[in-house]
Amino acid sequence: MFRKRIVICLDVRDGKTTKGVRFQGNKDIGDPVEMAAEYYRQGVDELVFYDITASAEKRGIMIDVVKKVAEKIFIPFCVGGGLSSLDDICRVIDAGAEKVSLNSQAVKNPKMIEEGAARFGSQCIVLGVDALKDPQMPSGYRVVINGGRTPTGRDVLEWIGEAERRGAGEVVLNSIDADGTCDGYEINLTRMVADNAGIPVVASGGAGEPEHLTKVLTEGRADAALIASMVHYGTWTVPQIKTELAAAGVSVRQRW
Amino acid sequence: MLVGVVDYKAGNLTSVRSALSCLNVSFTVSDVPEELRRCDKLIFPGVGEAGSAMDVLRKAGWPSFFSEWLKSGKDMLGICLGHQIIFEKSEESHASCLGLIPGEVRRFPGSSGFKVPQIGWNTVERKTASPLFRGIPEDADFYFVHSYYAVPADESSVIGTTDYISRFASAVWHDTLFSVQFHPEKSGRYGLQLLDNFLEM
């Protein structure tokens, strides 16, 4: 039976996992390799690492993190943040990542999606989209880049459609309005994108309780739900979340 | 025992290397058939597009190597694209494939409520007992990423099926040739166990 996926996101800065609210006030919360190994033991279905390292000279640290993670965990994981060329993508994939996530750089240079897909296949290229509510846009949501700081002229639905045609294999859809609030995913946004995209949609931003995941995976029609704070601070474990989802009738992987 | 891993520039092999290292087995990765002749087992992984993969394989002389390998009675395991291109042909770029086993590869039809590619975890229903799945529970999940699926001509070679849009052959066994559509190297503990089962045969 096909399963809905639980994806844990780790923001990594200078080789340390960090967590912030609405991209502000980040603080270090642990070692990404150890955390990845622990979540793997707990039965998470997939991991995403976002490199939010500010300085270019410290970027190499992330490659070491990816190599160590690849040696320890045997589930897929994705790496995003700071990938601005095909060479950057190659380095991350060679280090052992299953997929890369392209966000701001894909908006600035959409050809990167095609180049990445041609080289590694669409399954390798994940489009990361930060969506901000904006009634002026046709879909009601505007694409913002640079960690949520810079609005673009692009409409969320139109951009995802273009990225799919260019070869993106999956989309991680992050609601800027809900991110870090723990008040629940933005269901309308997720459902609109899931109904219109031909590729799988990973909902992101706002998870605080298992019922938030249930809602976005059923009403929101997402294929996967991305979580961070609710597990990073020890409020919930992966088995607890999966037990709740299964009890609510969501098909999840329960043996690992 | 020495395991050979076929490198034909289709996707990266880091995860296969990691899994074999984790299983404490000696292995060698090569893009030259001759270098794998002395191996005891062969793993044929791969992610990518069937047509260009076949071009690379032909140029390097792999098709005849595979035929000889199987003729000599040694075990081979195809994974993902390596599972698909052991068949005769693929709808993907109308590629003529290796033909190590009769059958063809088709694209998932569009179907509402189902995304293509299938990306994620799914179960494998066992059709017959096989050494490949020994000790792995029926409800174990495996990680799939694919837009195409194999249709073996001989149903008796199907050892496992998976339901996505329709029910398709996700695991195949023909003499000493095994192949799986999913990624055992990315399927957690049960994926590692499947690889170990293959190596223990």
PDB file of N, CA and C in Angstrom, chain A residues 1-3 5 40 45-46 70-71 74-76 93-99 123 169-170 194 197-200 223 253 255-256, chain B residues 12 14-15 18-19 22 47 115-123 137 139-141 143 145 163-164 185-190 192:
ATOM      1  N   MET A   1       0.839  -1.202   0.000  1.00  0.00           N
ATOM      2  CA  MET A   1       0.000   0.000   0.000  1.00  0.00           C
ATOM      3  C   MET A   1       0.873   1.251   0.000  1.00  0.00           C
ATOM      4  N   PHE A   2       0.522   2.186  -0.862  1.00  0.00           N
ATOM      5  CA  PHE A   2       1.316   3.408  -0.978  1.00  0.00           C
ATOM      6  C   PHE A   2       1.175   4.236   0.303  1.00  0.00           C
ATOM      7  N   ARG A   3       2.289   4.793   0.756  1.00  0.00           N
ATOM      8  CA  ARG A   3       2.302   5.511   2.034  1.00  0.00           C
ATOM      9  C   ARG A   3       2.448   7.012   1.853  1.00  0.00           C
ATOM     10  N   ARG A   5       4.303  10.225   3.303  1.00  0.00           N
ATOM     11  CA  ARG A   5       5.633  10.332   3.916  1.00  0.00           C
ATOM     12  C   ARG A   5       5.726  11.411   4.998  1.00  0.00           C
ATOM     13  N   TYR A  40      16.381   8.486  11.875  1.00  0.00           N
ATOM     14  CA  TYR A  40      16.369   7.238  11.084  1.00  0.00           C
ATOM     15  C   TYR A  40      15.954   6.071  11.978  1.00  0.00           C
ATOM     16  N   ASP A  45      10.617   8.830   7.278  1.00  0.00           N
ATOM     17  CA  ASP A  45      10.630   8.296   5.914  1.00  0.00           C
ATOM     18  C   ASP A  45      11.641   8.984   5.014  1.00  0.00           C
ATOM     19  N   GLU A  46      12.012  10.186   5.370  1.00  0.00           N
ATOM     20  CA  GLU A  46      12.902  10.977   4.517  1.00  0.00           C
ATOM     21  C   GLU A  46      13.422  12.166   5.323  1.00  0.00           C
ATOM     22  N   ALA A  70      25.235  10.067   4.677  1.00  0.00           N
ATOM     23  CA  ALA A  70      25.064   8.996   3.687  1.00  0.00           C
ATOM     24  C   ALA A  70      25.628   7.661   4.173  1.00  0.00           C
ATOM     25  N   GLU A  71      26.620   7.733   5.068  1.00  0.00           N
ATOM     26  CA  GLU A  71      27.203   6.498   5.601  1.00  0.00           C
ATOM     27  C   GLU A  71      26.335   5.871   6.675  1.00  0.00           C
ATOM     28  N   PHE A  74      19.930   4.872   5.754  1.00  0.00           N
ATOM     29  CA  PHE A  74      19.589   4.173   4.514  1.00  0.00           C
ATOM     30  C   PHE A  74      18.155   4.459   4.097  1.00  0.00           C
ATOM     31  N   ILE A  75      17.833   5.746   4.134  1.00  0.00           N
ATOM     32  CA  ILE A  75      16.578   6.253   3.579  1.00  0.00           C
ATOM     33  C   ILE A  75      16.958   7.465   2.717  1.00  0.00           C
ATOM     34  N   PRO A  76      16.047   7.899   1.841  1.00  0.00           N
ATOM     35  CA  PRO A  76      16.405   9.024   0.986  1.00  0.00           C
ATOM     36  C   PRO A  76      16.573  10.318   1.769  1.00  0.00           C
ATOM     37  N   ILE A  93      25.233  15.567  -4.771  1.00  0.00           N
ATOM     38  CA  ILE A  93      24.797  14.232  -5.190  1.00  0.00           C
ATOM     39  C   ILE A  93      25.950  13.228  -5.025  1.00  0.00           C
ATOM     40  N   ASP A  94      27.148  13.623  -5.439  1.00  0.00           N
ATOM     41  CA  ASP A  94      28.312  12.740  -5.295  1.00  0.00           C
ATOM     42  C   ASP A  94      28.582  12.413  -3.831  1.00  0.00           C
ATOM     43  N   ALA A  95      28.278  13.359  -2.947  1.00  0.00           N
ATOM     44  CA  ALA A  95      28.506  13.131  -1.517  1.00  0.00           C
ATOM     45  C   ALA A  95      27.480  12.159  -0.942  1.00  0.00           C
ATOM     46  N   GLY A  96      26.405  11.867  -1.690  1.00  0.00           N
ATOM     47  CA  GLY A  96      25.481  10.827  -1.248  1.00  0.00           C
ATOM     48  C   GLY A  96      24.033  11.240  -1.085  1.00  0.00           C
ATOM     49  N   ALA A  97      23.698  12.503  -1.397  1.00  0.00           N
ATOM     50  CA  ALA A  97      22.294  12.910  -1.298  1.00  0.00           C
ATOM     51  C   ALA A  97      21.494  12.282  -2.431  1.00  0.00           C
ATOM     52  N   GLU A  98      20.227  11.982  -2.152  1.00  0.00           N
ATOM     53  CA  GLU A  98      19.335  11.403  -3.158  1.00  0.00           C
ATOM     54  C   GLU A  98      18.803  12.493  -4.090  1.00  0.00           C
ATOM     55  N   LYS A  99      18.530  13.662  -3.502  1.00  0.00           N
ATOM     56  CA  LYS A  99      17.927  14.756  -4.263  1.00  0.00           C
ATOM     57  C   LYS A  99      18.504  16.089  -3.812  1.00  0.00           C
ATOM     58  N   GLN A 123      13.717  12.920 -10.764  1.00  0.00           N
ATOM     59  CA  GLN A 123      13.512  12.469  -9.373  1.00  0.00           C
ATOM     60  C   GLN A 123      14.523  13.111  -8.433  1.00  0.00           C
ATOM     61  N   GLY A 169      10.911  17.234 -10.230  1.00  0.00           N
ATOM     62  CA  GLY A 169      10.228  15.966  -9.968  1.00  0.00           C
ATOM     63  C   GLY A 169       9.353  15.981  -8.743  1.00  0.00           C
ATOM     64  N   GLU A 170       9.431  17.044  -7.987  1.00  0.00           N
ATOM     65  CA  GLU A 170       8.713  17.099  -6.716  1.00  0.00           C
ATOM     66  C   GLU A 170       8.744  18.557  -6.244  1.00  0.00           C
ATOM     67  N   ALA A 194      -1.572  20.895  -4.824  1.00  0.00           N
ATOM     68  CA  ALA A 194      -1.653  19.436  -5.026  1.00  0.00           C
ATOM     69  C   ALA A 194      -2.643  19.095  -6.138  1.00  0.00           C
ATOM     70  N   ALA A 197      -0.734  20.405  -9.577  1.00  0.00           N
ATOM     71  CA  ALA A 197       0.582  19.904  -9.979  1.00  0.00           C
ATOM     72  C   ALA A 197       0.501  18.425 -10.348  1.00  0.00           C
ATOM     73  N   GLY A 198       1.298  18.033 -11.339  1.00  0.00           N
ATOM     74  CA  GLY A 198       1.360  16.620 -11.712  1.00  0.00           C
ATOM     75  C   GLY A 198       2.396  15.864 -10.898  1.00  0.00           C
ATOM     76  N   ILE A 199       3.199  16.604 -10.151  1.00  0.00           N
ATOM     77  CA  ILE A 199       4.279  15.991  -9.370  1.00  0.00           C
ATOM     78  C   ILE A 199       3.917  16.008  -7.878  1.00  0.00           C
ATOM     79  N   PRO A 200       4.540  15.133  -7.074  1.00  0.00           N
ATOM     80  CA  PRO A 200       4.210  15.067  -5.655  1.00  0.00           C
ATOM     81  C   PRO A 200       4.485  16.387  -4.921  1.00  0.00           C
ATOM     82  N   ASP A 223       1.320  14.788  -0.566  1.00  0.00           N
ATOM     83  CA  ASP A 223       1.894  13.444  -0.606  1.00  0.00           C
ATOM     84  C   ASP A 223       2.788  13.194   0.596  1.00  0.00           C
ATOM     85  N   ARG A 253       4.095   4.323   6.894  1.00  0.00           N
ATOM     86  CA  ARG A 253       5.023   3.210   7.101  1.00  0.00           C
ATOM     87  C   ARG A 253       5.166   2.984   8.598  1.00  0.00           C
ATOM     88  N   ARG A 255       6.528  -0.121  10.017  1.00  0.00           N
ATOM     89  CA  ARG A 255       7.585  -1.081  10.402  1.00  0.00           C
ATOM     90  C   ARG A 255       8.897  -0.588   9.831  1.00  0.00           C
ATOM     91  N   TRP A 256       9.918  -0.567  10.656  1.00  0.00           N
ATOM     92  CA  TRP A 256      11.226  -0.195  10.126  1.00  0.00           C
ATOM     93  C   TRP A 256      12.314  -0.830  10.945  1.00  0.00           C
TER      94      TRP A 256
ATOM     95  N   ASN B  12      23.977   8.128  -9.099  1.00  0.00           N
ATOM     96  CA  ASN B  12      25.200   7.970  -8.318  1.00  0.00           C
ATOM     97  C   ASN B  12      25.159   6.686  -7.508  1.00  0.00           C
ATOM     98  N   THR B  14      26.766   6.212  -4.561  1.00  0.00           N
ATOM     99  CA  THR B  14      27.174   6.397  -3.171  1.00  0.00           C
ATOM    100  C   THR B  14      26.327   5.580  -2.210  1.00  0.00           C
ATOM    101  N   SER B  15      25.000   5.569  -2.437  1.00  0.00           N
ATOM    102  CA  SER B  15      24.139   4.863  -1.488  1.00  0.00           C
ATOM    103  C   SER B  15      24.330   3.349  -1.572  1.00  0.00           C
ATOM    104  N   SER B  18      27.529   2.711   0.314  1.00  0.00           N
ATOM    105  CA  SER B  18      27.296   2.826   1.759  1.00  0.00           C
ATOM    106  C   SER B  18      26.618   1.577   2.294  1.00  0.00           C
ATOM    107  N   ALA B  19      25.600   1.096   1.564  1.00  0.00           N
ATOM    108  CA  ALA B  19      24.857  -0.076   2.027  1.00  0.00           C
ATOM    109  C   ALA B  19      25.769  -1.303   2.073  1.00  0.00           C
ATOM    110  N   CYS B  22      28.091  -1.055   4.952  1.00  0.00           N
ATOM    111  CA  CYS B  22      27.354  -1.337   6.186  1.00  0.00           C
ATOM    112  C   CYS B  22      27.189  -2.845   6.385  1.00  0.00           C
ATOM    113  N   VAL B  47      19.765   4.847 -12.066  1.00  0.00           N
ATOM    114  CA  VAL B  47      18.643   5.771 -12.094  1.00  0.00           C
ATOM    115  C   VAL B  47      18.851   6.594 -13.344  1.00  0.00           C
ATOM    116  N   LYS B 115       0.234  10.648  -8.600  1.00  0.00           N
ATOM    117  CA  LYS B 115       1.283  11.428  -9.226  1.00  0.00           C
ATOM    118  C   LYS B 115       2.236  10.485  -9.956  1.00  0.00           C
ATOM    119  N   VAL B 116       2.784  10.963 -11.060  1.00  0.00           N
ATOM    120  CA  VAL B 116       3.841  10.234 -11.770  1.00  0.00           C
ATOM    121  C   VAL B 116       5.042  11.164 -11.842  1.00  0.00           C
ATOM    122  N   PRO B 117       6.215  10.760 -11.343  1.00  0.00           N
ATOM    123  CA  PRO B 117       6.592   9.440 -10.837  1.00  0.00           C
ATOM    124  C   PRO B 117       5.935   9.065  -9.503  1.00  0.00           C
ATOM    125  N   GLN B 118       5.910   7.732  -9.265  1.00  0.00           N
ATOM    126  CA  GLN B 118       5.628   7.275  -7.919  1.00  0.00           C
ATOM    127  C   GLN B 118       6.891   7.581  -7.097  1.00  0.00           C
ATOM    128  N   ILE B 119       6.744   8.391  -6.072  1.00  0.00           N
ATOM    129  CA  ILE B 119       7.865   8.666  -5.176  1.00  0.00           C
ATOM    130  C   ILE B 119       7.403   8.324  -3.775  1.00  0.00           C
ATOM    131  N   GLY B 120       8.034   7.364  -3.159  1.00  0.00           N
ATOM    132  CA  GLY B 120       7.689   7.075  -1.772  1.00  0.00           C
ATOM    133  C   GLY B 120       7.706   5.597  -1.444  1.00  0.00           C
ATOM    134  N   TRP B 121       7.189   5.290  -0.255  1.00  0.00           N
ATOM    135  CA  TRP B 121       7.256   3.936   0.290  1.00  0.00           C
ATOM    136  C   TRP B 121       6.003   3.163  -0.075  1.00  0.00           C
ATOM    137  N   ASN B 122       6.198   1.885  -0.417  1.00  0.00           N
ATOM    138  CA  ASN B 122       5.074   1.041  -0.781  1.00  0.00           C
ATOM    139  C   ASN B 122       5.426  -0.404  -0.412  1.00  0.00           C
ATOM    140  N   THR B 123       4.401  -1.225  -0.281  1.00  0.00           N
ATOM    141  CA  THR B 123       4.628  -2.619   0.092  1.00  0.00           C
ATOM    142  C   THR B 123       4.789  -3.498  -1.150  1.00  0.00           C
ATOM    143  N   PRO B 137       9.192  -9.179   6.739  1.00  0.00           N
ATOM    144  CA  PRO B 137       7.740  -9.262   6.926  1.00  0.00           C
ATOM    145  C   PRO B 137       6.966  -8.776   5.702  1.00  0.00           C
ATOM    146  N   ASP B 139       4.458  -6.912   5.449  1.00  0.00           N
ATOM    147  CA  ASP B 139       4.031  -5.506   5.442  1.00  0.00           C
ATOM    148  C   ASP B 139       5.212  -4.535   5.505  1.00  0.00           C
ATOM    149  N   ALA B 140       6.415  -5.033   5.215  1.00  0.00           N
ATOM    150  CA  ALA B 140       7.578  -4.136   5.155  1.00  0.00           C
ATOM    151  C   ALA B 140       7.433  -3.211   3.940  1.00  0.00           C
ATOM    152  N   ASP B 141       7.858  -1.973   4.079  1.00  0.00           N
ATOM    153  CA  ASP B 141       7.781  -1.021   2.969  1.00  0.00           C
ATOM    154  C   ASP B 141       9.147  -0.832   2.331  1.00  0.00           C
ATOM    155  N   TYR B 143      11.340   1.726  -0.717  1.00  0.00           N
ATOM    156  CA  TYR B 143      11.307   3.058  -1.318  1.00  0.00           C
ATOM    157  C   TYR B 143      11.358   2.994  -2.843  1.00  0.00           C
ATOM    158  N   VAL B 145      11.032   5.106  -6.640  1.00  0.00           N
ATOM    159  CA  VAL B 145      11.056   6.355  -7.423  1.00  0.00           C
ATOM    160  C   VAL B 145      11.074   5.954  -8.887  1.00  0.00           C
ATOM    161  N   ASP B 163       1.099  -2.174  -5.754  1.00  0.00           N
ATOM    162  CA  ASP B 163      -0.078  -1.490  -6.259  1.00  0.00           C
ATOM    163  C   ASP B 163       0.176   0.002  -6.365  1.00  0.00           C
ATOM    164  N   TYR B 164       0.207   0.526  -7.570  1.00  0.00           N
ATOM    165  CA  TYR B 164       0.265   1.968  -7.790  1.00  0.00           C
ATOM    166  C   TYR B 164      -0.342   2.238  -9.158  1.00  0.00           C
ATOM    167  N   GLU B 185      18.770  -0.141  -1.180  1.00  0.00           N
ATOM    168  CA  GLU B 185      19.818   0.636  -0.498  1.00  0.00           C
ATOM    169  C   GLU B 185      19.264   1.892   0.161  1.00  0.00           C
ATOM    170  N   LYS B 186      17.980   2.204  -0.131  1.00  0.00           N
ATOM    171  CA  LYS B 186      17.345   3.390   0.468  1.00  0.00           C
ATOM    172  C   LYS B 186      16.097   2.989   1.238  1.00  0.00           C
ATOM    173  N   SER B 187      15.956   1.711   1.546  1.00  0.00           N
ATOM    174  CA  SER B 187      14.725   1.218   2.169  1.00  0.00           C
ATOM    175  C   SER B 187      14.938   0.748   3.602  1.00  0.00           C
ATOM    176  N   GLY B 188      15.831   1.424   4.300  1.00  0.00           N
ATOM    177  CA  GLY B 188      16.016   1.137   5.722  1.00  0.00           C
ATOM    178  C   GLY B 188      16.472  -0.283   5.993  1.00  0.00           C
ATOM    179  N   ARG B 189      16.096  -0.783   7.172  1.00  0.00           N
ATOM    180  CA  ARG B 189      16.563  -2.084   7.647  1.00  0.00           C
ATOM    181  C   ARG B 189      16.162  -3.228   6.709  1.00  0.00           C
ATOM    182  N   TYR B 190      14.917  -3.199   6.214  1.00  0.00           N
ATOM    183  CA  TYR B 190      14.459  -4.321   5.388  1.00  0.00           C
ATOM    184  C   TYR B 190      15.114  -4.304   4.007  1.00  0.00           C
ATOM    185  N   LEU B 192      18.246  -3.302   3.554  1.00  0.00           N
ATOM    186  CA  LEU B 192      19.578  -3.874   3.816  1.00  0.00           C
ATOM    187  C   LEU B 192      19.478  -5.389   3.948  1.00  0.00           C
TER     188      LEU B 192
END
